[in-house]
PDB file of C-alpha atoms in Angstrom:
ATOM      1  CA  UNK A   1     142.235  44.055  81.908  1.00 87.00           C
ATOM      2  CA  UNK A   2     139.996  47.095  81.675  1.00 96.00           C
ATOM      3  CA  UNK A   3     136.279  46.870  82.072  1.00 96.00           C
ATOM      4  CA  UNK A   4     133.347  49.150  82.656  1.00 97.00           C
ATOM      5  CA  UNK A   5     130.286  48.095  84.578  1.00 98.00           C
ATOM      6  CA  UNK A   6     126.935  49.832  84.810  1.00 98.00           C
ATOM      7  CA  UNK A   7     124.644  49.659  87.790  1.00 98.00           C
ATOM      8  CA  UNK A   8     121.549  51.337  89.122  1.00 98.00           C
ATOM      9  CA  UNK A   9     118.963  50.219  86.626  1.00 98.00           C
ATOM     10  CA  UNK A  10     115.558  49.106  87.720  1.00 98.00           C
ATOM     11  CA  UNK A  11     111.851  49.733  87.497  1.00 98.00           C
ATOM     12  CA  UNK A  12     110.439  53.132  88.292  1.00 98.00           C
ATOM     13  CA  UNK A  13     107.138  54.883  87.753  1.00 98.00           C
ATOM     14  CA  UNK A  14     106.788  57.744  85.319  1.00 98.00           C
ATOM     15  CA  UNK A  15     107.883  60.955  86.953  1.00 98.00           C
ATOM     16  CA  UNK A  16     110.293  59.152  89.201  1.00 98.00           C
ATOM     17  CA  UNK A  17     114.048  59.268  89.386  1.00 98.00           C
ATOM     18  CA  UNK A  18     116.906  56.874  89.027  1.00 98.00           C
ATOM     19  CA  UNK A  19     120.663  57.213  89.152  1.00 98.00           C
ATOM     20  CA  UNK A  20     122.914  55.074  87.031  1.00 98.00           C
ATOM     21  CA  UNK A  21     126.572  54.488  87.744  1.00 98.00           C
ATOM     22  CA  UNK A  22     129.379  53.362  85.504  1.00 98.00           C
ATOM     23  CA  UNK A  23     132.578  52.220  87.133  1.00 98.00           C
ATOM     24  CA  UNK A  24     135.729  51.625  85.154  1.00 98.00           C
ATOM     25  CA  UNK A  25     138.390  49.374  86.589  1.00 97.00           C
ATOM     26  CA  UNK A  26     141.608  47.680  85.642  1.00 97.00           C
ATOM     27  CA  UNK A  27     144.902  48.888  84.272  1.00 96.00           C
ATOM     28  CA  UNK A  28     143.737  52.401  83.531  1.00 97.00           C
ATOM     29  CA  UNK A  29     146.089  55.176  82.579  1.00 96.00           C
ATOM     30  CA  UNK A  30     143.427  57.789  82.026  1.00 96.00           C
ATOM     31  CA  UNK A  31     139.857  58.177  80.909  1.00 97.00           C
ATOM     32  CA  UNK A  32     138.978  60.849  78.414  1.00 97.00           C
ATOM     33  CA  UNK A  33     135.369  61.163  77.347  1.00 97.00           C
ATOM     34  CA  UNK A  34     132.605  59.013  78.760  1.00 98.00           C
ATOM     35  CA  UNK A  35     129.035  58.675  77.696  1.00 98.00           C
ATOM     36  CA  UNK A  36     125.702  57.036  78.221  1.00 98.00           C
ATOM     37  CA  UNK A  37     123.872  55.358  75.384  1.00 98.00           C
ATOM     38  CA  UNK A  38     120.561  53.597  75.402  1.00 98.00           C
ATOM     39  CA  UNK A  39     118.788  51.116  73.227  1.00 98.00           C
ATOM     40  CA  UNK A  40     115.154  50.159  73.350  1.00 97.00           C
ATOM     41  CA  UNK A  41     113.938  46.875  71.840  1.00 91.00           C
ATOM     42  CA  UNK A  42     113.681  47.168  68.089  1.00 93.00           C
ATOM     43  CA  UNK A  43     115.375  50.550  68.035  1.00 95.00           C
ATOM     44  CA  UNK A  44     118.891  51.717  67.340  1.00 96.00           C
ATOM     45  CA  UNK A  45     121.299  52.668  70.052  1.00 97.00           C
ATOM     46  CA  UNK A  46     121.383  56.391  70.680  1.00 97.00           C
ATOM     47  CA  UNK A  47     123.611  58.739  72.598  1.00 98.00           C
ATOM     48  CA  UNK A  48     121.937  60.029  75.731  1.00 98.00           C
ATOM     49  CA  UNK A  49     124.669  62.160  77.229  1.00 98.00           C
ATOM     50  CA  UNK A  50     128.409  62.517  77.181  1.00 98.00           C
ATOM     51  CA  UNK A  51     131.015  64.187  79.324  1.00 98.00           C
ATOM     52  CA  UNK A  52     134.643  65.021  78.719  1.00 97.00           C
ATOM     53  CA  UNK A  53     137.450  64.611  81.196  1.00 93.00           C
ATOM     54  CA  UNK A  54     137.181  68.287  82.068  1.00 92.00           C
ATOM     55  CA  UNK A  55     133.442  68.240  82.555  1.00 94.00           C
ATOM     56  CA  UNK A  56     131.984  69.518  79.323  1.00 97.00           C
ATOM     57  CA  UNK A  57     128.616  67.863  78.777  1.00 98.00           C
ATOM     58  CA  UNK A  58     126.309  67.127  75.904  1.00 98.00           C
ATOM     59  CA  UNK A  59     122.747  65.831  75.972  1.00 98.00           C
ATOM     60  CA  UNK A  60     120.245  64.419  73.578  1.00 98.00           C
ATOM     61  CA  UNK A  61     117.345  66.804  73.090  1.00 98.00           C
ATOM     62  CA  UNK A  62     114.959  64.229  74.491  1.00 97.00           C
ATOM     63  CA  UNK A  63     116.611  64.258  77.912  1.00 98.00           C
ATOM     64  CA  UNK A  64     117.715  67.862  78.285  1.00 98.00           C
ATOM     65  CA  UNK A  65     116.536  69.361  81.523  1.00 98.00           C
ATOM     66  CA  UNK A  66     115.746  65.955  82.977  1.00 98.00           C
ATOM     67  CA  UNK A  67     119.025  64.053  82.989  1.00 98.00           C
ATOM     68  CA  UNK A  68     122.356  65.105  84.403  1.00 98.00           C
ATOM     69  CA  UNK A  69     125.625  63.424  83.576  1.00 98.00           C
ATOM     70  CA  UNK A  70     128.581  63.718  85.914  1.00 98.00           C
ATOM     71  CA  UNK A  71     131.810  61.970  86.734  1.00 97.00           C
ATOM     72  CA  UNK A  72     134.197  61.448  89.586  1.00 96.00           C
ATOM     73  CA  UNK A  73     137.630  61.109  88.067  1.00 95.00           C
ATOM     74  CA  UNK A  74     139.179  60.004  91.339  1.00 95.00           C
ATOM     75  CA  UNK A  75     136.828  57.029  91.355  1.00 96.00           C
ATOM     76  CA  UNK A  76     136.856  56.397  87.596  1.00 97.00           C
ATOM     77  CA  UNK A  77     133.111  56.566  87.805  1.00 97.00           C
ATOM     78  CA  UNK A  78     130.421  58.272  85.769  1.00 98.00           C
ATOM     79  CA  UNK A  79     126.842  58.888  86.767  1.00 98.00           C
ATOM     80  CA  UNK A  80     123.575  59.632  85.075  1.00 98.00           C
ATOM     81  CA  UNK A  81     120.947  61.213  87.266  1.00 98.00           C
ATOM     82  CA  UNK A  82     117.603  60.690  85.594  1.00 98.00           C
ATOM     83  CA  UNK A  83     114.656  62.723  86.800  1.00 98.00           C
ATOM     84  CA  UNK A  84     111.105  63.100  85.539  1.00 98.00           C
ATOM     85  CA  UNK A  85     111.381  59.760  83.830  1.00 98.00           C
ATOM     86  CA  UNK A  86     109.024  58.938  80.999  1.00 98.00           C
ATOM     87  CA  UNK A  87     107.960  55.573  79.594  1.00 98.00           C
ATOM     88  CA  UNK A  88     109.899  56.379  76.442  1.00 97.00           C
ATOM     89  CA  UNK A  89     113.065  56.407  78.531  1.00 98.00           C
ATOM     90  CA  UNK A  90     112.711  52.658  78.911  1.00 98.00           C
ATOM     91  CA  UNK A  91     115.793  51.039  77.449  1.00 98.00           C
ATOM     92  CA  UNK A  92     119.002  49.271  78.204  1.00 98.00           C
ATOM     93  CA  UNK A  93     121.503  51.926  79.152  1.00 98.00           C
ATOM     94  CA  UNK A  94     125.114  51.407  78.193  1.00 98.00           C
ATOM     95  CA  UNK A  95     128.232  53.051  79.470  1.00 98.00           C
ATOM     96  CA  UNK A  96     130.977  53.947  77.046  1.00 98.00           C
ATOM     97  CA  UNK A  97     134.391  55.207  78.027  1.00 98.00           C
ATOM     98  CA  UNK A  98     137.413  56.309  76.054  1.00 98.00           C
ATOM     99  CA  UNK A  99     140.196  54.729  78.073  1.00 98.00           C
ATOM    100  CA  UNK A 100     143.943  54.697  77.666  1.00 97.00           C
ATOM    101  CA  UNK A 101     145.482  51.692  79.387  1.00 96.00           C
ATOM    102  CA  UNK A 102     148.828  51.409  81.124  1.00 95.00           C
ATOM    103  CA  UNK A 103     150.193  49.337  78.264  1.00 95.00           C
ATOM    104  CA  UNK A 104     148.575  51.231  75.428  1.00 93.00           C
ATOM    105  CA  UNK A 105     148.332  54.873  76.278  1.00 93.00           C
ATOM    106  CA  UNK A 106     146.075  55.830  73.446  1.00 94.00           C
ATOM    107  CA  UNK A 107     142.405  55.886  74.190  1.00 95.00           C
ATOM    108  CA  UNK A 108     139.991  53.365  72.796  1.00 96.00           C
ATOM    109  CA  UNK A 109     136.340  52.743  73.493  1.00 97.00           C
ATOM    110  CA  UNK A 110     135.200  50.339  76.150  1.00 97.00           C
ATOM    111  CA  UNK A 111     131.595  49.375  76.638  1.00 98.00           C
ATOM    112  CA  UNK A 112     129.655  48.038  79.542  1.00 98.00           C
ATOM    113  CA  UNK A 113     127.105  45.283  79.129  1.00 97.00           C
ATOM    114  CA  UNK A 114     124.229  47.555  79.993  1.00 98.00           C
ATOM    115  CA  UNK A 115     121.681  48.046  82.723  1.00 98.00           C
ATOM    116  CA  UNK A 116     117.952  47.939  82.126  1.00 98.00           C
ATOM    117  CA  UNK A 117     115.767  50.894  82.988  1.00 98.00           C
ATOM    118  CA  UNK A 118     112.041  50.349  82.862  1.00 98.00           C
ATOM    119  CA  UNK A 119     109.677  53.268  83.331  1.00 98.00           C
ATOM    120  CA  UNK A 120     106.071  52.327  83.898  1.00 97.00           C
ATOM    121  CA  UNK A 121     103.172  54.587  83.023  1.00 92.00           C
TER     122      UNK A 121
END
């Protein structure tokens, strides 16, 4: 019933910008924390940034000052504004959301299928 879908990935040159979106839909009661993860080929998935329902944010050291995570609770949507992109940012970016459903009002993690970001040098 509940799903999260990422969008906004693509190919961009180093130094460029890209904005990712993550939209949650379905029988949602509330969304607590949300986060962006990424995984490059042959590497482990890592947390990029997270945001609580009240707006507290956390960033990986590698993206601090370049990426900005935000959310629009009215739209059940989270964003990741990525500026000054580097080739090492190339990865599949995944959305994760702690969602409580209408039928089970205790949050559990939902994951999107990912969106590919490729940064060329």
